[in-house]
Structures are given as C-alpha cells and as structure tokens.
XYZ file of C-alpha atoms in Angstrom:
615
model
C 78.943 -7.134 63.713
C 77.724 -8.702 60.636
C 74.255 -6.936 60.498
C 76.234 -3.708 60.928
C 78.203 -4.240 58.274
C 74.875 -5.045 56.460
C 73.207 -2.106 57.257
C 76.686 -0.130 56.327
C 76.158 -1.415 52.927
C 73.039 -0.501 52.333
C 73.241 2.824 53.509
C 76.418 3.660 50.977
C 74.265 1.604 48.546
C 71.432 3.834 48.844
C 73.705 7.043 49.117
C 75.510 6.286 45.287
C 71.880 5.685 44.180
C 70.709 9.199 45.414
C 73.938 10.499 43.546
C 72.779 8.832 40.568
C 69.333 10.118 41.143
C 71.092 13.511 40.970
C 73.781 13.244 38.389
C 70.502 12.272 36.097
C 68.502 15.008 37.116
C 70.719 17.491 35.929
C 72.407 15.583 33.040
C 72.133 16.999 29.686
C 72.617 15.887 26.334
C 74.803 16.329 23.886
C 72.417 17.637 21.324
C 70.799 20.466 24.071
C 74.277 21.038 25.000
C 75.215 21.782 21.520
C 72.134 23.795 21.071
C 72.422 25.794 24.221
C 75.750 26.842 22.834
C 74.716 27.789 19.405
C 72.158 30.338 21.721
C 75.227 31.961 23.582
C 77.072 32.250 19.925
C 73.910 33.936 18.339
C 72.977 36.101 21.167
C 76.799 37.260 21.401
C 78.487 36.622 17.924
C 77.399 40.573 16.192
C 77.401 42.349 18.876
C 79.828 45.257 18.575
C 83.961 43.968 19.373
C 84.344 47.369 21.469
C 84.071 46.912 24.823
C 84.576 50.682 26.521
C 82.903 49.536 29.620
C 81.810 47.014 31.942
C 79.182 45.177 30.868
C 77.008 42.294 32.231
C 76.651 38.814 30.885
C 73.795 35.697 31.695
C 75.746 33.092 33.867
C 72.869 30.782 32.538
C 71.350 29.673 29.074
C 68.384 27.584 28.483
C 67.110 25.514 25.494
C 63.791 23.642 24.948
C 62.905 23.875 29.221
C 66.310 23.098 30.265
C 69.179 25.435 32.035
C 72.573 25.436 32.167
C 74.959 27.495 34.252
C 77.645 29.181 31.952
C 81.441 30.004 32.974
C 82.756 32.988 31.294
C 86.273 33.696 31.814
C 88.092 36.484 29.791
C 91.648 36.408 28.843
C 94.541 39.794 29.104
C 94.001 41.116 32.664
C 90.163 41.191 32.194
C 88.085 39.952 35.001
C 84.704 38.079 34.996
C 82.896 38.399 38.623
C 80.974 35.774 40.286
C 77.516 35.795 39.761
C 75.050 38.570 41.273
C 71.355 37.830 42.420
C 70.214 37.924 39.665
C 72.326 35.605 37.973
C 74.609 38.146 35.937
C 78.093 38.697 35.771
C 80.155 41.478 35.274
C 82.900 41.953 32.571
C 85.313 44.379 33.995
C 87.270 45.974 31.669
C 90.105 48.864 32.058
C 87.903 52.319 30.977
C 91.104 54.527 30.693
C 92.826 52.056 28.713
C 96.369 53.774 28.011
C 96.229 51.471 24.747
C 94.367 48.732 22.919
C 93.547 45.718 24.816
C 92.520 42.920 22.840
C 90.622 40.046 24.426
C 89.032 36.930 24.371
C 85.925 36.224 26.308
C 84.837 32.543 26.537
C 81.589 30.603 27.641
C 81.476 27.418 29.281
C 79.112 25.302 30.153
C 79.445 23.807 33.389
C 77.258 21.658 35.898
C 76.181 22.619 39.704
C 79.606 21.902 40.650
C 80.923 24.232 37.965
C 82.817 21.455 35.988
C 82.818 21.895 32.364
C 80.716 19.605 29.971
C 82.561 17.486 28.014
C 81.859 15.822 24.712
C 82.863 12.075 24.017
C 85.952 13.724 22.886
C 87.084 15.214 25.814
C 86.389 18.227 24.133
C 84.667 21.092 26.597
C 81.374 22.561 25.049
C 82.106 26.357 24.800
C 82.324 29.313 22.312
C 84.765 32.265 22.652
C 84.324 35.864 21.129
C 87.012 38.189 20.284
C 86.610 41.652 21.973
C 89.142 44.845 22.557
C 89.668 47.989 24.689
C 89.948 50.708 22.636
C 92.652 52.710 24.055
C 90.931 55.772 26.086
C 91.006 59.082 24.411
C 88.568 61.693 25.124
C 87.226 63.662 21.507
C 85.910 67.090 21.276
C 82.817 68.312 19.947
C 84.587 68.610 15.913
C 85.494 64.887 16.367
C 81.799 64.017 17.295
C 80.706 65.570 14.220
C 82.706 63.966 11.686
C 82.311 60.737 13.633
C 78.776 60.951 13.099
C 79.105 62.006 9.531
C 81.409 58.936 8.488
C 79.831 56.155 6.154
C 82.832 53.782 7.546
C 81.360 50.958 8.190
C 84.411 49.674 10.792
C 84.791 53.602 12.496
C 86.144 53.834 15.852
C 84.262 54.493 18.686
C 85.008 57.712 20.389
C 84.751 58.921 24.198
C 83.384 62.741 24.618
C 83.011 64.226 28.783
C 79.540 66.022 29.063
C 76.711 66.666 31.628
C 73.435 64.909 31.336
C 70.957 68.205 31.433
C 67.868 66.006 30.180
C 66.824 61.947 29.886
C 63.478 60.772 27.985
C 61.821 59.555 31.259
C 60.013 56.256 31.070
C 57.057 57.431 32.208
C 56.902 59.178 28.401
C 55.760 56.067 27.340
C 58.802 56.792 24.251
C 60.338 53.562 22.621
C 63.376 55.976 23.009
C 63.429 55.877 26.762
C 66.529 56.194 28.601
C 68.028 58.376 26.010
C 70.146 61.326 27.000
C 70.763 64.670 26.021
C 73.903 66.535 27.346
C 76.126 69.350 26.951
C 79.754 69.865 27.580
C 81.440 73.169 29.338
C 81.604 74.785 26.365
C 78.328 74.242 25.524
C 78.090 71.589 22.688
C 75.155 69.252 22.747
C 75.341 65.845 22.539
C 72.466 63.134 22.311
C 73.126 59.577 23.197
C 70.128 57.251 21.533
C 69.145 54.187 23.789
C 72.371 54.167 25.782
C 73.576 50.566 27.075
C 72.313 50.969 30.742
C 72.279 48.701 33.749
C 69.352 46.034 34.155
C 65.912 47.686 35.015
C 67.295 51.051 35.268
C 64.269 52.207 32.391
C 61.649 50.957 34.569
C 60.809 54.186 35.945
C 61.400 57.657 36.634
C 63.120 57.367 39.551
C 65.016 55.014 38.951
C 67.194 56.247 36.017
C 67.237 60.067 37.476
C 68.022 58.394 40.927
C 71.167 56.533 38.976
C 71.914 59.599 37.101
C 70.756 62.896 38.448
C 70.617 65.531 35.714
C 73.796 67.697 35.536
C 75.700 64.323 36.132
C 79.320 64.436 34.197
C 79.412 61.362 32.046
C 81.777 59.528 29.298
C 79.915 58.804 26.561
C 81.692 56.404 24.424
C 80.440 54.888 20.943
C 80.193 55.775 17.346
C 77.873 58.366 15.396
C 75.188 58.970 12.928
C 73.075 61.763 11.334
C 69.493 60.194 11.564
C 67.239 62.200 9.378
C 69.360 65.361 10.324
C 70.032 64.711 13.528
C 73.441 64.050 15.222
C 74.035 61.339 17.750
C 75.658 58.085 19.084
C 74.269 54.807 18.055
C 72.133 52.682 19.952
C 73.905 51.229 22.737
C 76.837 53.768 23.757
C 77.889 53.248 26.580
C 77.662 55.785 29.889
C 79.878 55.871 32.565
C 79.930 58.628 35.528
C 83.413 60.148 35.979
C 81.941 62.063 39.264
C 81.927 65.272 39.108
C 78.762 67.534 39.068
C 77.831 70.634 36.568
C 77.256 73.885 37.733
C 74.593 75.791 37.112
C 77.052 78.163 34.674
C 77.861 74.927 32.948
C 74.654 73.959 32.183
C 73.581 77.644 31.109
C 70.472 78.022 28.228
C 72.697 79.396 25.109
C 71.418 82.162 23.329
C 70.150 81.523 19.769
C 67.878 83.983 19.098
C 70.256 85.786 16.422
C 71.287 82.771 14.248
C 67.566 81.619 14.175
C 66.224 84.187 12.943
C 69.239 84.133 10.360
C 68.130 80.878 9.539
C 67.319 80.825 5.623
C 64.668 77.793 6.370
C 63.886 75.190 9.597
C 66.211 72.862 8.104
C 68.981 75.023 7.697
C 72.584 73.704 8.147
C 73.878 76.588 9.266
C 72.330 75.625 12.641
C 74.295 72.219 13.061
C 75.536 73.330 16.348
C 73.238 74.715 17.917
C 71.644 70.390 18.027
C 70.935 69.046 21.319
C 71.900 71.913 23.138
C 69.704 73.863 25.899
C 68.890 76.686 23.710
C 66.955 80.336 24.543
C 64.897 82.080 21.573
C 64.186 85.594 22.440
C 61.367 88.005 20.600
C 59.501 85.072 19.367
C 56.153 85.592 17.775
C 53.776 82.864 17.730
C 52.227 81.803 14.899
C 50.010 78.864 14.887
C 49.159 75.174 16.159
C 48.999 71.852 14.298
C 48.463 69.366 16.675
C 51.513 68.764 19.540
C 53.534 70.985 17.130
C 53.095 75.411 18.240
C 54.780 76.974 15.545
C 56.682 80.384 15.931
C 58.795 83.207 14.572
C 62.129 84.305 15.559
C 62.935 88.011 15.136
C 61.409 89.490 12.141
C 61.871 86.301 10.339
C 59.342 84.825 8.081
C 60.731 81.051 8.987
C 58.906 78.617 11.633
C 60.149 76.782 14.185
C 57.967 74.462 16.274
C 57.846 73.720 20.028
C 57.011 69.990 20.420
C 54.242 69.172 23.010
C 55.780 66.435 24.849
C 55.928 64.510 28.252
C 59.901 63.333 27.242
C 60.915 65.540 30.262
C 57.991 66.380 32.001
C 54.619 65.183 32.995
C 51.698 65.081 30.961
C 50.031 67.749 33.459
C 52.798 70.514 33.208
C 53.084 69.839 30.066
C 49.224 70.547 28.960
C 49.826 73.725 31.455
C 52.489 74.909 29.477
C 51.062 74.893 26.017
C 48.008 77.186 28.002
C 50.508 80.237 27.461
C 51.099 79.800 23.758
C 48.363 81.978 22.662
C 49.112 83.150 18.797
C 49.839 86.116 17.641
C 51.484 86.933 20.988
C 55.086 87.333 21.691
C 57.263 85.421 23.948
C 60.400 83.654 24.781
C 61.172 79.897 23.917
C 63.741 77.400 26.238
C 64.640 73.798 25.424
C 66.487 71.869 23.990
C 67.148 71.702 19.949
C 66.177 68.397 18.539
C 66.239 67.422 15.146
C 63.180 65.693 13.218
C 62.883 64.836 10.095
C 65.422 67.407 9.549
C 63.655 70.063 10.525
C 65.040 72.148 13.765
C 61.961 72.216 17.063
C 62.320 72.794 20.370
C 61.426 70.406 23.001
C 60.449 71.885 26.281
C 62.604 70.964 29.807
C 59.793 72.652 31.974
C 57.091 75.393 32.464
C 59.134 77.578 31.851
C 59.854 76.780 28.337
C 57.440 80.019 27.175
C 58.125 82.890 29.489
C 58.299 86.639 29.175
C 54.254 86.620 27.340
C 53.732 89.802 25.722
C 50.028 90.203 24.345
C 49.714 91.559 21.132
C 46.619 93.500 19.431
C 46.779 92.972 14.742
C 44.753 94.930 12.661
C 42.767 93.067 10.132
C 44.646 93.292 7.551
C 48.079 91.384 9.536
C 45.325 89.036 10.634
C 44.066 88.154 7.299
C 47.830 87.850 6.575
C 49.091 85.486 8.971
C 46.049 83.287 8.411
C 46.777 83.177 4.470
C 50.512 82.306 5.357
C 49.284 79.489 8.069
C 46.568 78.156 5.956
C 47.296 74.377 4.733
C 44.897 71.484 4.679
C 46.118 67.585 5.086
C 46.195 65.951 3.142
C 46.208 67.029 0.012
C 45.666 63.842 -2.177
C 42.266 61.949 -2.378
C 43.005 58.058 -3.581
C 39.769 56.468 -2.982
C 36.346 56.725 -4.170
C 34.001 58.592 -1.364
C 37.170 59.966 -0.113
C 36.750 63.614 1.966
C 38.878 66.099 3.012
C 37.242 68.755 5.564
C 38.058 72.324 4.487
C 38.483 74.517 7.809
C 35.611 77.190 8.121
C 38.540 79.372 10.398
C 42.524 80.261 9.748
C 44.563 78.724 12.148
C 45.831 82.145 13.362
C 43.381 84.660 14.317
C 40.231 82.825 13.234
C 39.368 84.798 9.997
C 36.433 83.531 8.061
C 37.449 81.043 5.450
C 35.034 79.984 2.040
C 35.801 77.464 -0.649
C 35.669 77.431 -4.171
C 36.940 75.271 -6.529
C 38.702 76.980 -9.095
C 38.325 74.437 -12.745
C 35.496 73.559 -14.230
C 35.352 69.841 -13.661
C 32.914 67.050 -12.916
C 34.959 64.724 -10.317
C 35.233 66.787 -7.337
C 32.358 68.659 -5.093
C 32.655 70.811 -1.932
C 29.349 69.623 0.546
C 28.543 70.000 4.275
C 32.454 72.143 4.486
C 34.150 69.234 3.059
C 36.086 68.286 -0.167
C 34.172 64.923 -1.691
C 34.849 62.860 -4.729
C 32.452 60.237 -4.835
C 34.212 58.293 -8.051
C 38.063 58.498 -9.156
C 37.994 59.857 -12.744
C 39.994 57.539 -15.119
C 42.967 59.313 -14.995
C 45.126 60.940 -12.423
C 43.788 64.584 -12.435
C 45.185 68.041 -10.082
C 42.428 70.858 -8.781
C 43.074 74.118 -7.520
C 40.807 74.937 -4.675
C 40.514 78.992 -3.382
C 40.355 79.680 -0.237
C 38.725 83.410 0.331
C 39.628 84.510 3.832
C 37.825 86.967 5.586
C 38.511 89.306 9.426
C 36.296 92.303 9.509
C 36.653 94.384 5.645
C 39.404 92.994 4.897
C 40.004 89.888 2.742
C 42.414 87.916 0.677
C 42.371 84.828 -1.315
C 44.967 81.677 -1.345
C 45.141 78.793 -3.927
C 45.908 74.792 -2.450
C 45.982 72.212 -4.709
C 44.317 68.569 -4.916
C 46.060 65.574 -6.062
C 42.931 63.003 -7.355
C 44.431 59.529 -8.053
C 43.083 57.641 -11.304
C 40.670 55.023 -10.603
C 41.628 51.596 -9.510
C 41.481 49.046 -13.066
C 39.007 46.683 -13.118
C 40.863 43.590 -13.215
C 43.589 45.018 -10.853
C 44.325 46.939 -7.740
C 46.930 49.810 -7.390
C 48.061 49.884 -3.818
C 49.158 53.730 -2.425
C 49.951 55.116 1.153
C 47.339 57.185 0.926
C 44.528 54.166 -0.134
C 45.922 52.152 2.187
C 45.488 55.054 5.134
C 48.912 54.264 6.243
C 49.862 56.009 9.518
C 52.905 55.203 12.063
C 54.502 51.841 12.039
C 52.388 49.315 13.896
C 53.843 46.539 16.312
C 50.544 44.661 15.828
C 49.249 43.120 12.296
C 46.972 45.757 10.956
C 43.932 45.612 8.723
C 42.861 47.820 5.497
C 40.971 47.870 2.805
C 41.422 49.171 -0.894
C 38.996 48.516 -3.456
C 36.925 45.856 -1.762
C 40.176 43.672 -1.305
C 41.576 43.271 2.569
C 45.302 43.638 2.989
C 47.227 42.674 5.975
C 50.358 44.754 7.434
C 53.138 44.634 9.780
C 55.784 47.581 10.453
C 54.438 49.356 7.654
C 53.947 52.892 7.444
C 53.245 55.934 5.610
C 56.592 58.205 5.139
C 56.717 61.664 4.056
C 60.239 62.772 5.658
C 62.901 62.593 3.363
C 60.513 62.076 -0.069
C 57.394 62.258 -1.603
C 54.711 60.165 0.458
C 55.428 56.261 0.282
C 54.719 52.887 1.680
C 57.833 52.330 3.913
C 58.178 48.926 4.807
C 60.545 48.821 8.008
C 63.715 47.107 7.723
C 62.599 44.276 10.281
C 62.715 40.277 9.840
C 58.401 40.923 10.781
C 57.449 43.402 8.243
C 55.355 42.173 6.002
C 52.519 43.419 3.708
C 49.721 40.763 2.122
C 46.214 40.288 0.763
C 44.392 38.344 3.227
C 41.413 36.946 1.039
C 42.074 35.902 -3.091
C 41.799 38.127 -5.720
C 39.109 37.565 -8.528
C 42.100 35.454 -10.484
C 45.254 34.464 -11.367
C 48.017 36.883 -10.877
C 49.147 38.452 -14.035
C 51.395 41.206 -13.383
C 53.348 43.236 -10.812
C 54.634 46.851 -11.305
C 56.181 47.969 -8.205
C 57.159 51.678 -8.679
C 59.897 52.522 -6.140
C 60.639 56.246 -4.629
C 63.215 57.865 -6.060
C 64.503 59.852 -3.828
C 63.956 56.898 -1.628
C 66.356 54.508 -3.665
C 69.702 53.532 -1.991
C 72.336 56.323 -2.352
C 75.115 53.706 -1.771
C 74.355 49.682 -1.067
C 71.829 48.165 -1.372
C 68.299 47.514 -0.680
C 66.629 43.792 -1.156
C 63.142 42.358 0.043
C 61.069 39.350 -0.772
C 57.765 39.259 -2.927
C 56.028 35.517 -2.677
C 53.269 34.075 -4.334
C 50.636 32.351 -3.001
C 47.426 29.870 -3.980
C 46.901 30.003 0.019
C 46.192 32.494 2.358
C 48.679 31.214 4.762
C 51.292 31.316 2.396
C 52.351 27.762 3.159
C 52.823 27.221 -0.383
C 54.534 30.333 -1.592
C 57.283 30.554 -4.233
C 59.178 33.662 -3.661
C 61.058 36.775 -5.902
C 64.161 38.078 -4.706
C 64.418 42.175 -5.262
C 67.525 43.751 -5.316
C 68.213 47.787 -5.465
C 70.755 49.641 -5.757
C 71.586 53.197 -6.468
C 71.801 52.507 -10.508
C 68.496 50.587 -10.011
C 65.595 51.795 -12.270
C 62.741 53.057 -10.337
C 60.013 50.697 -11.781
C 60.263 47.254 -11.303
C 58.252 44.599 -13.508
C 58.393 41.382 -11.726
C 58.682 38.257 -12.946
C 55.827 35.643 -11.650
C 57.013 32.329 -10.712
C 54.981 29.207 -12.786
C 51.423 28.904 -10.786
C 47.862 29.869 -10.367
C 48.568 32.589 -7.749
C 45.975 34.526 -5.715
C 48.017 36.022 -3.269
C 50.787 38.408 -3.290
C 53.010 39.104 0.107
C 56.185 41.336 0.485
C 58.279 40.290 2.684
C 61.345 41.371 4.945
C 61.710 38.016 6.354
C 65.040 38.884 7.735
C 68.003 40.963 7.636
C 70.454 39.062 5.966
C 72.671 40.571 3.093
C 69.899 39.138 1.081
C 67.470 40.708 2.764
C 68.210 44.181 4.155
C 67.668 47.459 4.113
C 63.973 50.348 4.172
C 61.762 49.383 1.360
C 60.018 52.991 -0.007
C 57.511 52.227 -3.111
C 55.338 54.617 -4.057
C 52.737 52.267 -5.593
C 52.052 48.443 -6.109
C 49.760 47.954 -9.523
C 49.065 43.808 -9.346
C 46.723 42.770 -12.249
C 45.091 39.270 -11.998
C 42.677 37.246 -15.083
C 39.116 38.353 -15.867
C 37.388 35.895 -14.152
C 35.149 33.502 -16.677
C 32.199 34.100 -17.879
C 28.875 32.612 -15.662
C-alpha cells in the first residue's frame, strides 16, 4: 500500500513538472507581450475606419521569433469567426447596412488555451480600433465622378453595381494586378485600382478569373480619385459579388467614333465619360508606331490616339499577333477599353480582335511625305552630358520617306556624324539648335525644323545634377547606379517624369527613396541650389523631404535639413549647410510622416564644394 502511494506521488509529481515544462515553453514576457501588441496597433491603427465588407484578420502575431495567438472579438452585432487553415479570421460585417453601424474591434492576446495575458495588474494585454458600417446606398455613375473629384480628405465611401468586363491578369507581370475594369447597364465605366481581394487570389490567372469570371455583377464600394486624368477608386475598394451575370447586351462595345474624332486634342475633357468603358472607334486611320504605343486617327481628324501593346488582358502571344495587323497608313477599326495615362486618352486591347475591319490603303507621295513630316519627332531632345548622342532616323516613321540632317545655326558645339547628333563638350552656357530635317518619297519633298536643348557645362568645382545627366528612367525597386561628371550617385525610387511638367527628377513619395553620392567630392560642401518644378510645386499642402550631410559614405554621421514646400513656396531653394567638413550630400524621404511627405519634382541640384589645395 505504501509503495503505491509512493509511486502515486511521483507520478502527479512528475505530471505538475511536465505542466511546468509547458506553461514555460510557451510563457511570454511582458516586454514581447507589449511589443507584439504595439505590432497589431501599427499594422491596424491607419487603416481606413470603413468597413463595407468582410474582411480577414491574423489570429496570430509574432515578435523577435516568438508567436502569439490573438482573440479578436468585435462589438454591435458584428461577428469574428474561428480561425481558418490558414490561421485567419473573418470579420463579418452587415453589407446592406440599412444605417451606420459603428464598432469596436479588439485584439487579445491569449495562450493555447485561449486565456488572455494578463499584466501584474490584472490588466489584459490588448488594443481595440474603432471601425463603422457605412449605411448601404448604391451611387450612380454622376456620384462616382464627383466622388473622385473631391479633395475631402474624410469623403465617404460610396457603393456603385457594375459588371467586371476586364481584370489585369497576373500573368501581366503589372504591379497593378488584380485591378478591374467594369461597366454598368447603362454603360458607364468604372476602374477599381488594386481592389482588397481574398488571400492568394493574384497568384494567377485562374485563380482570380475562376473567383470572378468576367461579366460578374459586383459592388464596388470605396472612395475616388483622378490619377493623372484618370478616374477610379482608391487602392483597396472593396468587391463583393451580388450574383447576377451580364448579358452580352450589357456588356456591349459603345460607339465612340463620333466624339473622338470631335476631340479638340488626346487629352480632351470632353471625353470624361467615355473612361474605362469598352469602347469601338470606327474609320480609323493608322498613323505610326513608337514603341508598345500604335498611334491612329479617328475620322478626318488630325488628333492621335494610341493603342497600348499590352499583355494586361491577354497573352504576350496574341498580343504580338495583334499588333501584326496595324500596318500604317491603312484603315481599320479599334475595340478596348479607354484608359487614361498621363492624361492622355489610349486604348487598351481586350483581344485579337481589337483591330478588325483592315482596309489597305495606296498614298501618293506627296500624303506620304506629309504624314511622315507630321509623325517625325526624335527623343530626346536635350543633350546634358559631354559625348552625349542622339541618333537622327535615316526613315519617317510612316511610310519610310528618306530623311537628311542639317543643322540649321552656325555654331561650333554640336556635329551630325555616322547619322547621329554628337556634342563632344557642353559649351559654357545653356545654348538651343534648330536641326532640319529634309524628307524625301519619290519627287516629292518637304522640310521640318526640331529643336536641341544643349545644357551648359558642369562648373569646375561643382556638379549640376539633371534627369537627363543622370539617365533617369522608371522608378527602380533596387538601388541604382549613375554617373555625372566623373562623380557616382546612388538612387532609390527615383525617376525621370515628364507627365504633368517639364522633365524632372521625381523622387517617389516612399520612406526608401533616396538619392546620394556614393564616393566624396573633391571638398568641402559649399553650396546647394535645389531648383524645384514649378508646375510640379504643391497646388494645396505641402511637400517636405530631408537633405543630410555627410563626412561618411554611410551616412552614419549625417546632420540633416528639413525642406518644406508649399504652394507660396519659391521655386529655388538655397540651403543652408549645417557646421562641418561635408563630402556627401543625400536626399532623403526617410518616411512619410507630416514631416516628411509628399512627390519631390526638382528640376536640377547645383552642389558646389572647395577648390581643393594646391600640391
């Protein structure tokens, strides 16, 4: 009896030691605790209050290699579901609201056993967020428009009933994949930017057109912007399926053939509605090529239109088999859909059937000669560098007509070699040419006059830093390298922009963007001149970066400048240089707090540094 009592107390012994064990293994302090928390309140804290949907949440948070399961509960009649596979739970909200529902939704942290944390207070570690039902009202296509055309800053979001016709497939390879296009039954387009969609629907093709097969009937619900001219809901609108299916009458091309040949240029407002719609363009001649972009003519109008070569919406194969037909100078008929870029008005093919109804065409020379004059440009049109080319095409982008060069003033700087534009040294001050282009198809020949912007030459103690020395392109997720006047600069998210204003550095409104010399200048720092574009300046708010100064290349021990713009900003900015021996220069986004917010456009950075001594 005894040694079974023994052996009874060592087996419970051992059992509230394995418990122990346990409780330890999973125990968690209360400074991870407190930091796992401040991770659910910064991933959750600004995102939008509106709620129009359901909407998954992590039912686990992690900090420095440890997890924690999180409770959410919601408050109001909303329900929080258990868990799915994958470790999600789902908010579910009341779509149709009949009116407002305000809510609180609330993390907790809880243990295996799903019992809350607790400081030494008694006090359970969690965070709650305020969020609200909006009540459900469905807009029309006017209320879309001035929803997107608001400046409020705390708009409501608004809920408009439309068929999907196309989404930018993932197979695009677009950093805009997932987005939709749609139109409603009375043929108003709608486009709906990076929709909030369910986990892993983007990860292909099929998957997204499996979820939501085109001519699906949809509530889109969100607010709107004009984006460089173009209409649409923000990032993360939400999409919800009501059911129903278009017909093929509801999803009908619309005719636009009459209003854009109207059109007084290819960013004409007058064409506002006709945006994201499936649109047909009859009697369309076509004109020339530049690139993905086939330009055309609508009517007997002298304005151009473009159809974008893309794989948004179809593959890379049909789409190469498409742009086979566009042969210029012949006639044709143009389907897509309108999209808006850089407020210009293109059309963005659905399928192969986006040019149909080829008519070939025979010119004389004379129209020939013509349309080559009109199509003629050359890019780009600046040289900033010394040894810097631009290559003159021999043929007009139309018909082929002979083309010569001549440059027109009598001038030392520039040269035309080897059918090419060269300027082997930048004259000492900024200088124009005209060159004359004599174009040539059988007797008949015309002449047309481009001109050359030559920037001045860089100082000698100094550098002046320009999209164009810089060879700026598209932004750039990776640090990229260039070099202007010997000196190597470094750049992140930094691009060339020539949409809305003359060309300038645009430095992206991201915490990474960043622009920097990477090895010292020849001395100290002296002065900065950053001359900002104009027409890129704020219109309302405000616009504020960073500029440090460095003795190091890592920047380690930089003192920085806060910049501030606004719209009564002048345009030139002299800095003023903290105390120090500086040989580095960085501007910096770093962030986008009030303090640091907003696109950065300059137009040029002149930074002038010491003579160095004397040998």
């Amino acid at each position: 009896m005894k040694k079974t009592l023994l052996i009874c107390i060592l087996v419970l012994v051992l059992c509230a030691s394995v418990l122990v064990a346990c409780n330890k293994a999973e125990s968690l302090d209360a400074e991870t605790l407190t930091k796992m928390l401040e991770v659910i309140d910064v991933n959750n804290r600004n995102k939008p209050a509106e709620t129009p949907v359901d909407y998954q949440l992590p039912g686990k948070t992690a900090y420095s290699g440890k997890t924690c399961d999180v409770k959410w509960t919601a408050t109001n009649g909303v329900n929080v579901s258990a868990p799915d596979a994958d470790g999600y739970v789902t908010v579910d909200v009341n779509e149709e609201a009949p009116e407002d529902i305000n809510y609180t939704i609330t993390a907790t942290l809880v243990n295996s056993k799903g019992e809350p944390y607790k400081n030494d207070e008694g006090k359970e570690y969690s965070v709650s967020f305020n969020r609200v039902v909006k009540q459900f009202i469905v807009s029309d296509y006017a209320a879309y428009k001035a929803n997107c055309e608001s400046t409020d800053k705390e708009k409501a979001s608004i809920n408009i009933k439309a068929y999907i016709y196309a989404i930018i497939l993932p197979s695009s390879g677009s950093s805009s994949k997932g987005s939709m296009y749609l139109q409603d039954k009375d043929g108003h387009g709608y486009y709906a930017y990076s929709p909030a969609l369910a986990n892993g629907l983007t990860a292909s093709d099929e998957k997204i057109l499996a979820e939501y097969p085109l001519g699906t009937e949809v509530y889109v619900s969100g607010t709107g912007t004009v984006y460089s001219g173009q209409y649409e809901f923000n990032k993360g609108c939400s999409i919800r399926k009501t059911g129903n299916v278009a017909t093929a009458d509801e999803l009908k091309f619309n005719d636009g053939s009459a209003a854009f040949a109207a059109a007084k240029d290819n960013e004409d407002n007058a064409l506002i509605d006709f945006q994201n719609v499936k649109i047909e363009l009859k009697n369309c001649t076509m004109t020339r090529i530049d690139n993905q972009y086939y330009y055309f003519k609508v009517g007997d109008s002298n304005v151009e239109f473009n159809l974008y070569r893309t794989n948004y919406f179809m593959s890379a194969e049909d789409a190469d088999k498409l742009v086979k037909k566009f042969v210029v100078g012949d006639k044709a008929t143009f389907r897509g859909l309108i999209n808006v870029y850089s407020k210009k008005y293109q059309v963005y093919p659905l399928g192969l059937d986006a040019i149909s109804d080829v008519q070939h065409i025979e010119y004389t020379d004379t129209e020939k000669v013509a349309m080559d004059k009109a199509n003629l440009t050359l890019s780009p049109t600046t040289i900033a560098a010394n040894g810097a080319e631009i290559t003159l095409p021999a043929t007009g982008p139309a018909f082929g007509s002979a083309i010569t060069w001549a440059i027109k003033e009598t001038q030392t700087v520039a040269t035309i070699e080897d059918g090419k534009l060269k300027v082997a040294t930048l004259p000492e001050a900024a200088m124009t040419i005209t060159l004359v282009a004599t174009i040539q198809s059988g007797e008949v020949t015309d002449t047309k006059e481009i001109t050359i912007d030559i920037a001045m030459k860089q100082p000698d103690n100094g550098i002046i830093l320009t999209s164009d020395n810089m060879g700026l392109g598209k932004y750039s997720t990776t640090v990229t390298d260039t070099t202007v006047n010997g000196y190597k600069f470094a750049h992140l998210q930094v691009m060339k922009n020539t949409y809305d204003q003359a060309p300038a550095i645009q430095i992206k409104n991201d915490e990474s963007a960043m622009l920097c010399n990477t090895e010292a200048f020849a001395g100290k720092i002296t002065s900065v001149t950053i001359n900002h574009n104009v027409v890129g300046m704020p219109k309302s708010g405000y616009t504020n970066y960073v500029v440090e100064f460095a003795t190091k290349a890592d920047f380690s021990d930089a003192k920085s400048v806060q910049v501030k713009l606004t719209s009564d900003s002048a345009a030139t900015l002299e800095l003023e240089i903290p105390e120090g021996d500086f040989t580095f220069i960085r501007i910096k986004r770093a962030g986008t707090t009030d303090e640091r917010k907003g696109t950065v456009y300059i137009d040029s950075i002149k930074i002038l540094w010491e003579a160095p001594a004397a040998a």
